[in-house]
Amino acid sequence: MSPRPFTIQTSDEALDDLRQRLERTRWPDAETPDDWSQGVPLTYMKQVHQYWLHQYDFRAREALLNQWPAFITEIEGLDIHFLHIRSPREDARPLLMTHGWPGSIVEFQKVIGPLTDPDTHGAANAEAFHLVCPSLPGFTFSGKPQTPGWGINKIAAAWDALMVSLGYDAYLAQGGDWGSIVTTAIGAQNLGHCQGIHITMPVVGPDPETMNDLTEFEQECLAAYQFYQDHDSGYSKQQSTRPQTLGYGLADSPIGQAAWILEKFYQWMDCKGLPENVVSMDELLDNVMMYWLTDSGASSARIYWESFGDGSLREKPVTIPSAISMFPKEIFKASERWAAKRFVDLRYYHRRHEGGHFAALEQPEVFVQELRNAFATMPR
């Protein structure tokens, strides 16, 4: 592997095309209820449209995203995009951080500085990390697989190979959403390099032995899972069965792509009814742009098609040191005793009272502290 430097360089033609498509948006009729139960309300999407068209400055946002060193390397015949930010601290530990869907490396923009250089971010002498943040296959600036096979287990092995190729024979790993699942797979594979993991979305079923003695939180976990199955999982069924059909609309309509993504930010963030209560519209659109500019609607959806039904999501035991931070608006939640059934060396489990699925973006200071607390329990 020979990483080559990468910079986001968006052509004027691509931005002109986006503007023209936004100007020609054909709107659906409005939803019938006065809430988000049928999806993103028309009035909200029109507000997004106006901001995107008249106020959002992508060139300025592009410059912000380009402040961190990025690279492309080839693994298993596929180009993989990643950020690699080395800490100025000699005692820093390597940390692999993986995003999920519909996220991207944009999720990490608020935590990169505090994690790599705590001394200049108000936390002198706190633990520091060398960060490696790859984009999942088919997502944003990573290559799009041309043949089937890039499921979770292959990605986990590729991430391990990436870290070793960068000179990190021993490293820590962290992830949310699909990043949690990839990170869990890294721990389950235990190829000898990962020293410990931290996740925010533990995929574990309820322990049958506890069903007659459920705690209040475990009842909450079951209720959240049932809500997801009944009202919130349609996107997953579509992406796991017909991602190509979905892709035509996402590739052709920026408003369609934005709505497909933003509905999940509304539903999964601890935002009290409006995404902008916790993140800016610029940050929301930064993430949407990563998908739109790279035409990643269909290719990112295929991670569902690849991983549902191929064994990737089986609850294989994880024996390396593990940590879980449990945020209240997470999609899938588990109690400590449920989690310990799978994560057999669970060093750290902590429930937070605020925050949701996109923890690094929503609660960056809390997220950074959770990582420091969790990894402090693991060997150097």
PDB file of N, CA, C and O in Angstrom, residues 334-370:
ATOM      1  N   ALA A 334     -28.534  -1.341  24.630  1.00  0.00           N
ATOM      2  CA  ALA A 334     -28.411  -2.581  25.399  1.00  0.00           C
ATOM      3  C   ALA A 334     -27.951  -2.245  26.804  1.00  0.00           C
ATOM      4  O   ALA A 334     -27.135  -1.335  27.004  1.00  0.00           O
ATOM      5  N   SER A 335     -28.451  -2.985  27.753  1.00  0.00           N
ATOM      6  CA  SER A 335     -27.995  -2.815  29.134  1.00  0.00           C
ATOM      7  C   SER A 335     -26.591  -3.400  29.269  1.00  0.00           C
ATOM      8  O   SER A 335     -26.109  -4.141  28.402  1.00  0.00           O
ATOM      9  N   GLU A 336     -25.972  -3.086  30.375  1.00  0.00           N
ATOM     10  CA  GLU A 336     -24.606  -3.593  30.592  1.00  0.00           C
ATOM     11  C   GLU A 336     -24.595  -5.117  30.669  1.00  0.00           C
ATOM     12  O   GLU A 336     -23.721  -5.767  30.104  1.00  0.00           O
ATOM     13  N   ARG A 337     -25.576  -5.696  31.322  1.00  0.00           N
ATOM     14  CA  ARG A 337     -25.548  -7.157  31.450  1.00  0.00           C
ATOM     15  C   ARG A 337     -25.855  -7.834  30.116  1.00  0.00           C
ATOM     16  O   ARG A 337     -25.344  -8.915  29.838  1.00  0.00           O
ATOM     17  N   TRP A 338     -26.688  -7.224  29.264  1.00  0.00           N
ATOM     18  CA  TRP A 338     -26.895  -7.782  27.928  1.00  0.00           C
ATOM     19  C   TRP A 338     -25.603  -7.682  27.120  1.00  0.00           C
ATOM     20  O   TRP A 338     -25.196  -8.626  26.441  1.00  0.00           O
ATOM     21  N   ALA A 339     -24.975  -6.505  27.167  1.00  0.00           N
ATOM     22  CA  ALA A 339     -23.762  -6.285  26.380  1.00  0.00           C
ATOM     23  C   ALA A 339     -22.641  -7.217  26.803  1.00  0.00           C
ATOM     24  O   ALA A 339     -21.879  -7.718  25.969  1.00  0.00           O
ATOM     25  N   ALA A 340     -22.548  -7.485  28.101  1.00  0.00           N
ATOM     26  CA  ALA A 340     -21.456  -8.316  28.610  1.00  0.00           C
ATOM     27  C   ALA A 340     -21.539  -9.752  28.120  1.00  0.00           C
ATOM     28  O   ALA A 340     -20.541 -10.483  28.152  1.00  0.00           O
ATOM     29  N   LYS A 341     -22.712 -10.171  27.650  1.00  0.00           N
ATOM     30  CA  LYS A 341     -22.842 -11.513  27.092  1.00  0.00           C
ATOM     31  C   LYS A 341     -22.021 -11.669  25.817  1.00  0.00           C
ATOM     32  O   LYS A 341     -21.534 -12.750  25.503  1.00  0.00           O
ATOM     33  N   ARG A 342     -21.921 -10.582  25.039  1.00  0.00           N
ATOM     34  CA  ARG A 342     -21.155 -10.634  23.790  1.00  0.00           C
ATOM     35  C   ARG A 342     -19.753 -10.070  23.966  1.00  0.00           C
ATOM     36  O   ARG A 342     -18.785 -10.640  23.461  1.00  0.00           O
ATOM     37  N   PHE A 343     -19.660  -8.938  24.657  1.00  0.00           N
ATOM     38  CA  PHE A 343     -18.364  -8.297  24.884  1.00  0.00           C
ATOM     39  C   PHE A 343     -17.838  -8.823  26.214  1.00  0.00           C
ATOM     40  O   PHE A 343     -18.080  -8.250  27.268  1.00  0.00           O
ATOM     41  N   VAL A 344     -17.121  -9.928  26.128  1.00  0.00           N
ATOM     42  CA  VAL A 344     -16.827 -10.690  27.335  1.00  0.00           C
ATOM     43  C   VAL A 344     -15.743 -10.048  28.201  1.00  0.00           C
ATOM     44  O   VAL A 344     -15.565 -10.451  29.359  1.00  0.00           O
ATOM     45  N   ASP A 345     -15.023  -9.078  27.642  1.00  0.00           N
ATOM     46  CA  ASP A 345     -14.062  -8.305  28.439  1.00  0.00           C
ATOM     47  C   ASP A 345     -14.486  -6.842  28.398  1.00  0.00           C
ATOM     48  O   ASP A 345     -13.766  -5.972  27.927  1.00  0.00           O
ATOM     49  N   LEU A 346     -15.692  -6.583  28.921  1.00  0.00           N
ATOM     50  CA  LEU A 346     -16.259  -5.244  28.892  1.00  0.00           C
ATOM     51  C   LEU A 346     -15.640  -4.420  30.024  1.00  0.00           C
ATOM     52  O   LEU A 346     -15.996  -4.574  31.184  1.00  0.00           O
ATOM     53  N   ARG A 347     -14.720  -3.540  29.652  1.00  0.00           N
ATOM     54  CA  ARG A 347     -13.990  -2.761  30.647  1.00  0.00           C
ATOM     55  C   ARG A 347     -14.739  -1.506  31.087  1.00  0.00           C
ATOM     56  O   ARG A 347     -14.506  -0.989  32.184  1.00  0.00           O
ATOM     57  N   TYR A 348     -15.596  -1.009  30.207  1.00  0.00           N
ATOM     58  CA  TYR A 348     -16.226   0.290  30.480  1.00  0.00           C
ATOM     59  C   TYR A 348     -17.609   0.299  29.846  1.00  0.00           C
ATOM     60  O   TYR A 348     -17.765  -0.037  28.673  1.00  0.00           O
ATOM     61  N   TYR A 349     -18.596   0.668  30.640  1.00  0.00           N
ATOM     62  CA  TYR A 349     -19.968   0.843  30.155  1.00  0.00           C
ATOM     63  C   TYR A 349     -20.533   2.055  30.870  1.00  0.00           C
ATOM     64  O   TYR A 349     -20.565   2.108  32.103  1.00  0.00           O
ATOM     65  N   HIS A 350     -20.997   3.038  30.098  1.00  0.00           N
ATOM     66  CA  HIS A 350     -21.482   4.259  30.717  1.00  0.00           C
ATOM     67  C   HIS A 350     -22.681   4.793  29.956  1.00  0.00           C
ATOM     68  O   HIS A 350     -22.632   4.962  28.744  1.00  0.00           O
ATOM     69  N   ARG A 351     -23.751   5.032  30.673  1.00  0.00           N
ATOM     70  CA  ARG A 351     -24.947   5.632  30.083  1.00  0.00           C
ATOM     71  C   ARG A 351     -24.902   7.140  30.255  1.00  0.00           C
ATOM     72  O   ARG A 351     -24.670   7.643  31.353  1.00  0.00           O
ATOM     73  N   ARG A 352     -25.099   7.843  29.144  1.00  0.00           N
ATOM     74  CA  ARG A 352     -25.174   9.300  29.174  1.00  0.00           C
ATOM     75  C   ARG A 352     -26.642   9.732  29.211  1.00  0.00           C
ATOM     76  O   ARG A 352     -27.540   8.966  28.847  1.00  0.00           O
ATOM     77  N   HIS A 353     -26.880  10.979  29.590  1.00  0.00           N
ATOM     78  CA  HIS A 353     -28.251  11.473  29.709  1.00  0.00           C
ATOM     79  C   HIS A 353     -28.661  12.373  28.556  1.00  0.00           C
ATOM     80  O   HIS A 353     -29.832  12.732  28.429  1.00  0.00           O
ATOM     81  N   GLU A 354     -27.700  12.732  27.705  1.00  0.00           N
ATOM     82  CA  GLU A 354     -27.988  13.530  26.517  1.00  0.00           C
ATOM     83  C   GLU A 354     -27.179  12.990  25.350  1.00  0.00           C
ATOM     84  O   GLU A 354     -26.111  12.437  25.531  1.00  0.00           O
ATOM     85  N   GLY A 355     -27.716  13.179  24.157  1.00  0.00           N
ATOM     86  CA  GLY A 355     -26.987  12.755  22.969  1.00  0.00           C
ATOM     87  C   GLY A 355     -27.699  11.640  22.229  1.00  0.00           C
ATOM     88  O   GLY A 355     -28.567  10.956  22.768  1.00  0.00           O
ATOM     89  N   GLY A 356     -27.338  11.502  20.970  1.00  0.00           N
ATOM     90  CA  GLY A 356     -27.977  10.506  20.139  1.00  0.00           C
ATOM     91  C   GLY A 356     -27.005   9.740  19.276  1.00  0.00           C
ATOM     92  O   GLY A 356     -25.838   9.554  19.628  1.00  0.00           O
ATOM     93  N   HIS A 357     -27.494   9.350  18.128  1.00  0.00           N
ATOM     94  CA  HIS A 357     -26.792   8.436  17.234  1.00  0.00           C
ATOM     95  C   HIS A 357     -25.494   9.015  16.682  1.00  0.00           C
ATOM     96  O   HIS A 357     -24.537   8.290  16.448  1.00  0.00           O
ATOM     97  N   PHE A 358     -25.463  10.328  16.450  1.00  0.00           N
ATOM     98  CA  PHE A 358     -24.286  10.980  15.879  1.00  0.00           C
ATOM     99  C   PHE A 358     -23.523  11.685  17.004  1.00  0.00           C
ATOM    100  O   PHE A 358     -23.327  12.900  16.990  1.00  0.00           O
ATOM    101  N   ALA A 359     -23.056  10.910  17.958  1.00  0.00           N
ATOM    102  CA  ALA A 359     -22.544  11.463  19.221  1.00  0.00           C
ATOM    103  C   ALA A 359     -21.382  12.423  19.022  1.00  0.00           C
ATOM    104  O   ALA A 359     -21.321  13.470  19.682  1.00  0.00           O
ATOM    105  N   ALA A 360     -20.447  12.098  18.137  1.00  0.00           N
ATOM    106  CA  ALA A 360     -19.280  12.959  17.948  1.00  0.00           C
ATOM    107  C   ALA A 360     -19.673  14.325  17.420  1.00  0.00           C
ATOM    108  O   ALA A 360     -19.038  15.338  17.739  1.00  0.00           O
ATOM    109  N   LEU A 361     -20.714  14.381  16.620  1.00  0.00           N
ATOM    110  CA  LEU A 361     -21.182  15.638  16.043  1.00  0.00           C
ATOM    111  C   LEU A 361     -22.115  16.380  16.997  1.00  0.00           C
ATOM    112  O   LEU A 361     -22.076  17.607  17.085  1.00  0.00           O
ATOM    113  N   GLU A 362     -22.928  15.630  17.732  1.00  0.00           N
ATOM    114  CA  GLU A 362     -23.917  16.245  18.620  1.00  0.00           C
ATOM    115  C   GLU A 362     -23.326  16.717  19.947  1.00  0.00           C
ATOM    116  O   GLU A 362     -23.640  17.802  20.435  1.00  0.00           O
ATOM    117  N   GLN A 363     -22.502  15.852  20.534  1.00  0.00           N
ATOM    118  CA  GLN A 363     -21.958  16.101  21.868  1.00  0.00           C
ATOM    119  C   GLN A 363     -20.442  15.889  21.841  1.00  0.00           C
ATOM    120  O   GLN A 363     -19.911  14.966  22.465  1.00  0.00           O
ATOM    121  N   PRO A 364     -19.709  16.744  21.112  1.00  0.00           N
ATOM    122  CA  PRO A 364     -18.275  16.488  20.920  1.00  0.00           C
ATOM    123  C   PRO A 364     -17.465  16.441  22.215  1.00  0.00           C
ATOM    124  O   PRO A 364     -16.586  15.576  22.363  1.00  0.00           O
ATOM    125  N   GLU A 365     -17.734  17.338  23.159  1.00  0.00           N
ATOM    126  CA  GLU A 365     -16.960  17.346  24.397  1.00  0.00           C
ATOM    127  C   GLU A 365     -17.224  16.084  25.210  1.00  0.00           C
ATOM    128  O   GLU A 365     -16.292  15.476  25.751  1.00  0.00           O
ATOM    129  N   VAL A 366     -18.487  15.690  25.278  1.00  0.00           N
ATOM    130  CA  VAL A 366     -18.841  14.466  25.999  1.00  0.00           C
ATOM    131  C   VAL A 366     -18.229  13.256  25.304  1.00  0.00           C
ATOM    132  O   VAL A 366     -17.691  12.351  25.952  1.00  0.00           O
ATOM    133  N   PHE A 367     -18.317  13.226  23.983  1.00  0.00           N
ATOM    134  CA  PHE A 367     -17.774  12.118  23.206  1.00  0.00           C
ATOM    135  C   PHE A 367     -16.279  11.953  23.471  1.00  0.00           C
ATOM    136  O   PHE A 367     -15.786  10.837  23.706  1.00  0.00           O
ATOM    137  N   VAL A 368     -15.538  13.046  23.431  1.00  0.00           N
ATOM    138  CA  VAL A 368     -14.090  12.991  23.667  1.00  0.00           C
ATOM    139  C   VAL A 368     -13.803  12.463  25.068  1.00  0.00           C
ATOM    140  O   VAL A 368     -12.920  11.607  25.252  1.00  0.00           O
ATOM    141  N   GLN A 369     -14.546  12.931  26.058  1.00  0.00           N
ATOM    142  CA  GLN A 369     -14.322  12.457  27.415  1.00  0.00           C
ATOM    143  C   GLN A 369     -14.656  10.974  27.554  1.00  0.00           C
ATOM    144  O   GLN A 369     -13.960  10.231  28.276  1.00  0.00           O
ATOM    145  N   GLU A 370     -15.702  10.534  26.871  1.00  0.00           N
ATOM    146  CA  GLU A 370     -16.048   9.115  26.914  1.00  0.00           C
ATOM    147  C   GLU A 370     -14.914   8.254  26.357  1.00  0.00           C
ATOM    148  O   GLU A 370     -14.579   7.208  26.907  1.00  0.00           O
TER     149      GLU A 370
END
